[in-house]
Each structure stands twice: as C-alpha cells, then as structure tokens.
Amino acid sequence: MVLGVTFLTLSYPYEATKRIVPSTLETKIAEKRPLSTSEIKSFEQKFALKAVDSKLLQLKLKDKWYFSKRNTSDHIDVISLSNYNELMALQHREQLKKLVLNEAVLVNYYASLAPVNESFTLKDGSQTLQVKKATNQNPFAFANSVVTVIVSDAKFNELAQKYPNASYAIVSFDGKNMRDNEKLVQAFKKLRSHTLVLMSGIN
C-alpha cells in the first residue's frame, strides 16, 4: 500500500503536467515569421524529434461560453479531424473515428460523465456548430487553446474558405526522453522568435 501511494504521489503530477502540455514542445507561430519546412526538418533531425504543423481557425462566438463555472471564452479554436488524429499519433494517444459533415467534438478539459449538448453560434450568425460528443484528449497546451472543437475535414475546409483571416498555426514536437530537456527549448528560441514556447516536463 505504501509503495502504491508513493507511486501515485510521484506519477500523478507528471501525468497532469503531460496533459497541460501534451507534446514535448509546442509553439504558436507568429504570422509574420513562420517556420519554413527546412527549418522544421533541420530541428527534427538535430534533436531526434517529430513535428506536426497544425492549422486552426479561431472563430468568434455570438455569446460567451462557460468552459468552467467561472471562466468564459468568446471564441472557439477549430481543428480538422485528420490534423487532430495526426497529433494524437504524435503523442501516442487514442485517435477519433470518422466524423460526418455537421458533427463536431468538443475537447472537454473537465472530466464529466454528463451527456454533451452544446451549440456554438458564430458571431456573424451564419454558422452554428452542434456538439454531441466530447473528449478529454486535448491536443494542445491549455495556454494555447482552451475551447478546441474538432470537425470533419470537409467542414474545416468550408469554414477556412469562409473565414480566411481566422487561421493560425501551432507546431508541436515530440521525441523520446525529451520532455524536460531545457537545451531543446533554448535552441528553439534561438531559431525564431515566437508568440509562446511551451514545454512539457517537471522543472
């Protein structure tokens, strides 16, 4: 029993940290200074990492949404199913099954057994996303995306065409035994100046 309690005490904070920042390293890319394909490949090779470049749409909501009892968001971050599953594969986590055009999945950061029935109406009133399913498998750090909504690839492309100025990018890196390697972060900061660099690990 003592051994079990000791293991949980030590392992739970580490697992919680992994959920806060699920990839080894993650950064939101500045629009004016994007990373080139060659820069990403070079960084992957140098540190034995794999990278996933994610495209998201930050869409304003008509009404603020409470993602906890006290915290609200005036937008949602939309990601395509294929992009989400690519990140799940990178992070060695369970992937989602195929979604139909108007089906959406909410990344629920607070575990709950209650059924999901959410409706996100965009600020211009032209689109409403109905959410009937949720997952606790967050693809990004909480600091970069709190209310993430997963849609089919077809729906994502439709929204991307309608809201071309809403897109932004996040690059995620993952590699074996690299989650608390400070040299990795320092090298990445020297590579380019980005909005935010987040790294998993207990410091």
Tab-separated table of C-alpha atoms in Angstrom:
chain	number	residue	atom	x	y	z
A	1	MET	CA	0.000	0.000	0.000
A	2	VAL	CA	2.806	2.390	0.926
A	3	LEU	CA	4.553	1.605	-2.372
A	4	GLY	CA	1.311	2.272	-4.279
A	5	VAL	CA	0.701	5.608	-2.561
A	6	THR	CA	4.305	6.647	-3.219
A	7	PHE	CA	3.966	5.762	-6.909
A	8	LEU	CA	0.724	7.750	-7.280
A	9	THR	CA	2.186	10.739	-5.447
A	10	LEU	CA	5.157	10.852	-7.816
A	11	SER	CA	3.460	9.866	-11.061
A	12	TYR	CA	0.227	11.903	-10.875
A	13	PRO	CA	1.925	15.335	-11.082
A	14	TYR	CA	3.931	14.115	-14.076
A	15	GLU	CA	0.819	12.815	-15.861
A	16	ALA	CA	-1.011	16.063	-15.042
A	17	THR	CA	1.858	18.069	-16.494
A	18	LYS	CA	1.756	15.954	-19.653
A	19	ARG	CA	-1.910	16.870	-20.050
A	20	ILE	CA	-1.226	20.590	-19.541
A	21	VAL	CA	1.383	20.450	-22.320
A	22	PRO	CA	0.740	17.174	-24.207
A	23	SER	CA	3.656	17.453	-26.653
A	24	THR	CA	7.333	17.663	-25.780
A	25	LEU	CA	7.435	21.199	-27.138
A	26	GLU	CA	4.711	23.383	-28.595
A	27	THR	CA	4.661	26.881	-30.023
A	28	LYS	CA	2.113	29.177	-31.584
A	29	ILE	CA	3.629	30.513	-34.793
A	30	ALA	CA	3.807	34.238	-35.407
A	31	GLU	CA	2.086	35.017	-38.716
A	32	LYS	CA	4.807	37.369	-39.933
A	33	ARG	CA	7.649	34.968	-39.152
A	34	PRO	CA	6.508	31.415	-39.907
A	35	LEU	CA	8.819	28.442	-39.677
A	36	SER	CA	9.875	27.077	-43.034
A	37	THR	CA	9.708	23.376	-43.874
A	38	SER	CA	13.504	23.203	-43.983
A	39	GLU	CA	13.798	24.781	-40.516
A	40	ILE	CA	11.364	22.259	-39.040
A	41	LYS	CA	13.156	19.325	-40.727
A	42	SER	CA	16.533	20.547	-39.504
A	43	PHE	CA	15.249	20.867	-35.935
A	44	GLU	CA	13.699	17.394	-36.092
A	45	GLN	CA	16.982	15.833	-37.210
A	46	LYS	CA	19.116	17.686	-34.669
A	47	PHE	CA	17.069	16.566	-31.658
A	48	ALA	CA	15.561	13.291	-32.985
A	49	LEU	CA	12.049	14.743	-32.900
A	50	LYS	CA	8.904	14.503	-34.978
A	51	ALA	CA	6.841	17.606	-35.750
A	52	VAL	CA	3.198	18.244	-36.589
A	53	ASP	CA	2.241	21.602	-38.071
A	54	SER	CA	-1.386	22.310	-37.144
A	55	LYS	CA	-3.719	24.794	-38.783
A	56	LEU	CA	-6.537	26.163	-36.639
A	57	LEU	CA	-9.368	28.636	-37.052
A	58	GLN	CA	-10.069	30.975	-34.152
A	59	LEU	CA	-13.746	31.833	-34.605
A	60	LYS	CA	-15.589	34.450	-32.548
A	61	LEU	CA	-18.794	33.381	-30.816
A	62	LYS	CA	-22.087	35.236	-30.682
A	63	ASP	CA	-22.328	34.573	-26.933
A	64	LYS	CA	-19.565	33.822	-24.457
A	65	TRP	CA	-19.290	30.181	-23.446
A	66	TYR	CA	-18.505	28.959	-19.928
A	67	PHE	CA	-15.837	26.272	-20.076
A	68	SER	CA	-15.847	26.208	-16.251
A	69	LYS	CA	-18.094	27.727	-13.594
A	70	ARG	CA	-16.116	30.973	-13.575
A	71	ASN	CA	-14.211	31.089	-16.858
A	72	THR	CA	-15.609	32.064	-20.235
A	73	SER	CA	-14.349	32.218	-23.799
A	74	ASP	CA	-15.534	34.496	-26.603
A	75	HIS	CA	-14.161	32.160	-29.294
A	76	ILE	CA	-13.547	28.542	-30.226
A	77	ASP	CA	-10.474	27.035	-31.868
A	78	VAL	CA	-11.496	24.706	-34.699
A	79	ILE	CA	-9.243	21.895	-35.930
A	80	SER	CA	-9.833	19.259	-38.605
A	81	LEU	CA	-10.217	15.592	-37.681
A	82	SER	CA	-7.175	14.484	-39.716
A	83	ASN	CA	-4.999	17.153	-38.099
A	84	TYR	CA	-6.247	16.179	-34.623
A	85	ASN	CA	-5.552	12.497	-35.257
A	86	GLU	CA	-2.088	13.339	-36.542
A	87	LEU	CA	-1.385	14.992	-33.193
A	88	MET	CA	-2.827	12.047	-31.271
A	89	ALA	CA	-0.483	9.730	-33.185
A	90	LEU	CA	2.449	12.021	-32.398
A	91	GLN	CA	1.549	11.962	-28.691
A	92	HIS	CA	0.808	8.194	-28.687
A	93	ARG	CA	-2.831	8.670	-27.691
A	94	GLU	CA	-6.180	7.390	-28.902
A	95	GLN	CA	-7.488	8.765	-32.187
A	96	LEU	CA	-11.075	9.689	-33.058
A	97	LYS	CA	-13.226	7.897	-35.600
A	98	LYS	CA	-14.672	9.424	-38.747
A	99	LEU	CA	-16.976	12.445	-38.376
A	100	VAL	CA	-19.875	13.383	-40.629
A	101	LEU	CA	-20.060	16.897	-42.105
A	102	ASN	CA	-22.080	18.620	-39.360
A	103	GLU	CA	-20.811	16.571	-36.420
A	104	ALA	CA	-18.347	18.208	-34.013
A	105	VAL	CA	-16.427	17.017	-30.951
A	106	LEU	CA	-15.601	19.292	-28.033
A	107	VAL	CA	-12.313	18.901	-26.188
A	108	ASN	CA	-13.605	18.899	-22.633
A	109	TYR	CA	-10.874	19.880	-20.187
A	110	TYR	CA	-13.003	18.974	-17.180
A	111	ALA	CA	-13.860	15.294	-16.899
A	112	SER	CA	-17.594	14.650	-16.718
A	113	LEU	CA	-19.992	11.768	-17.285
A	114	ALA	CA	-22.819	14.138	-18.210
A	115	PRO	CA	-24.095	13.974	-21.811
A	116	VAL	CA	-22.858	16.698	-24.141
A	117	ASN	CA	-25.310	19.006	-25.870
A	118	GLU	CA	-23.587	22.223	-26.870
A	119	SER	CA	-24.376	24.707	-29.620
A	120	PHE	CA	-21.755	27.202	-30.780
A	121	THR	CA	-23.185	30.043	-32.863
A	122	LEU	CA	-20.541	32.152	-34.570
A	123	LYS	CA	-20.534	35.914	-34.085
A	124	ASP	CA	-21.866	36.713	-37.574
A	125	GLY	CA	-24.727	34.261	-37.023
A	126	SER	CA	-24.093	32.406	-40.278
A	127	GLN	CA	-22.844	29.157	-38.726
A	128	THR	CA	-23.897	27.030	-35.757
A	129	LEU	CA	-21.848	24.010	-34.720
A	130	GLN	CA	-23.720	21.296	-32.846
A	131	VAL	CA	-21.658	19.249	-30.413
A	132	LYS	CA	-22.963	15.913	-29.174
A	133	LYS	CA	-19.657	14.291	-28.231
A	134	ALA	CA	-16.665	15.255	-26.105
A	135	THR	CA	-13.148	14.008	-25.481
A	136	ASN	CA	-10.660	14.671	-22.683
A	137	GLN	CA	-7.713	14.143	-25.043
A	138	ASN	CA	-6.578	17.740	-25.526
A	139	PRO	CA	-4.188	18.160	-28.485
A	140	PHE	CA	-2.662	21.449	-27.304
A	141	ALA	CA	-1.483	23.148	-24.127
A	142	PHE	CA	-4.179	24.982	-22.193
A	143	ALA	CA	-2.343	28.271	-22.717
A	144	ASN	CA	-2.657	27.955	-26.500
A	145	SER	CA	-6.183	26.578	-26.860
A	146	VAL	CA	-8.829	26.204	-24.164
A	147	VAL	CA	-12.021	25.620	-26.183
A	148	THR	CA	-10.976	23.328	-29.039
A	149	VAL	CA	-13.622	21.917	-31.381
A	150	ILE	CA	-12.882	19.060	-33.805
A	151	VAL	CA	-14.782	18.961	-37.097
A	152	SER	CA	-14.625	16.837	-40.244
A	153	ASP	CA	-12.053	17.770	-42.873
A	154	ALA	CA	-14.821	18.852	-45.236
A	155	LYS	CA	-16.354	21.149	-42.614
A	156	PHE	CA	-12.961	22.598	-41.741
A	157	ASN	CA	-12.247	23.418	-45.388
A	158	GLU	CA	-15.662	25.044	-45.670
A	159	LEU	CA	-15.013	27.237	-42.616
A	160	ALA	CA	-11.459	28.049	-43.753
A	161	GLN	CA	-12.782	29.394	-47.048
A	162	LYS	CA	-15.454	31.451	-45.311
A	163	TYR	CA	-13.118	32.850	-42.612
A	164	PRO	CA	-9.661	33.116	-44.254
A	165	ASN	CA	-8.391	35.667	-41.724
A	166	ALA	CA	-9.181	33.441	-38.729
A	167	SER	CA	-6.400	30.921	-39.296
A	168	TYR	CA	-3.290	30.493	-37.188
A	169	ALA	CA	-0.724	27.746	-36.701
A	170	ILE	CA	0.727	25.711	-33.859
A	171	VAL	CA	3.776	23.493	-34.276
A	172	SER	CA	4.123	20.517	-31.922
A	173	PHE	CA	7.300	18.469	-31.436
A	174	ASP	CA	7.644	15.138	-29.700
A	175	GLY	CA	10.554	12.820	-29.028
A	176	LYS	CA	11.630	10.061	-26.666
A	177	ASN	CA	13.059	11.245	-23.316
A	178	MET	CA	12.947	14.899	-24.401
A	179	ARG	CA	10.121	16.225	-22.226
A	180	ASP	CA	12.356	18.040	-19.726
A	181	ASN	CA	15.335	18.862	-21.951
A	182	GLU	CA	15.973	22.562	-21.425
A	183	LYS	CA	18.580	22.662	-24.223
A	184	LEU	CA	15.763	21.854	-26.628
A	185	VAL	CA	13.777	24.943	-25.650
A	186	GLN	CA	16.794	27.224	-25.710
A	187	ALA	CA	17.753	26.008	-29.179
A	188	PHE	CA	14.217	26.571	-30.439
A	189	LYS	CA	14.069	30.093	-29.017
A	190	LYS	CA	17.265	30.917	-30.889
A	191	LEU	CA	15.804	29.506	-34.097
A	192	ARG	CA	12.969	32.023	-34.287
A	193	SER	CA	11.021	34.495	-32.160
A	194	HIS	CA	7.530	33.110	-31.494
A	195	THR	CA	4.492	34.147	-29.515
A	196	LEU	CA	4.842	31.418	-26.910
A	197	VAL	CA	7.021	28.360	-26.390
A	198	LEU	CA	5.625	25.710	-24.055
A	199	MET	CA	7.469	22.644	-22.921
A	200	SER	CA	6.353	19.586	-21.011
A	201	GLY	CA	8.271	18.292	-18.055
A	202	ILE	CA	8.713	18.964	-14.351
A	203	ASN	CA	11.284	21.645	-13.599
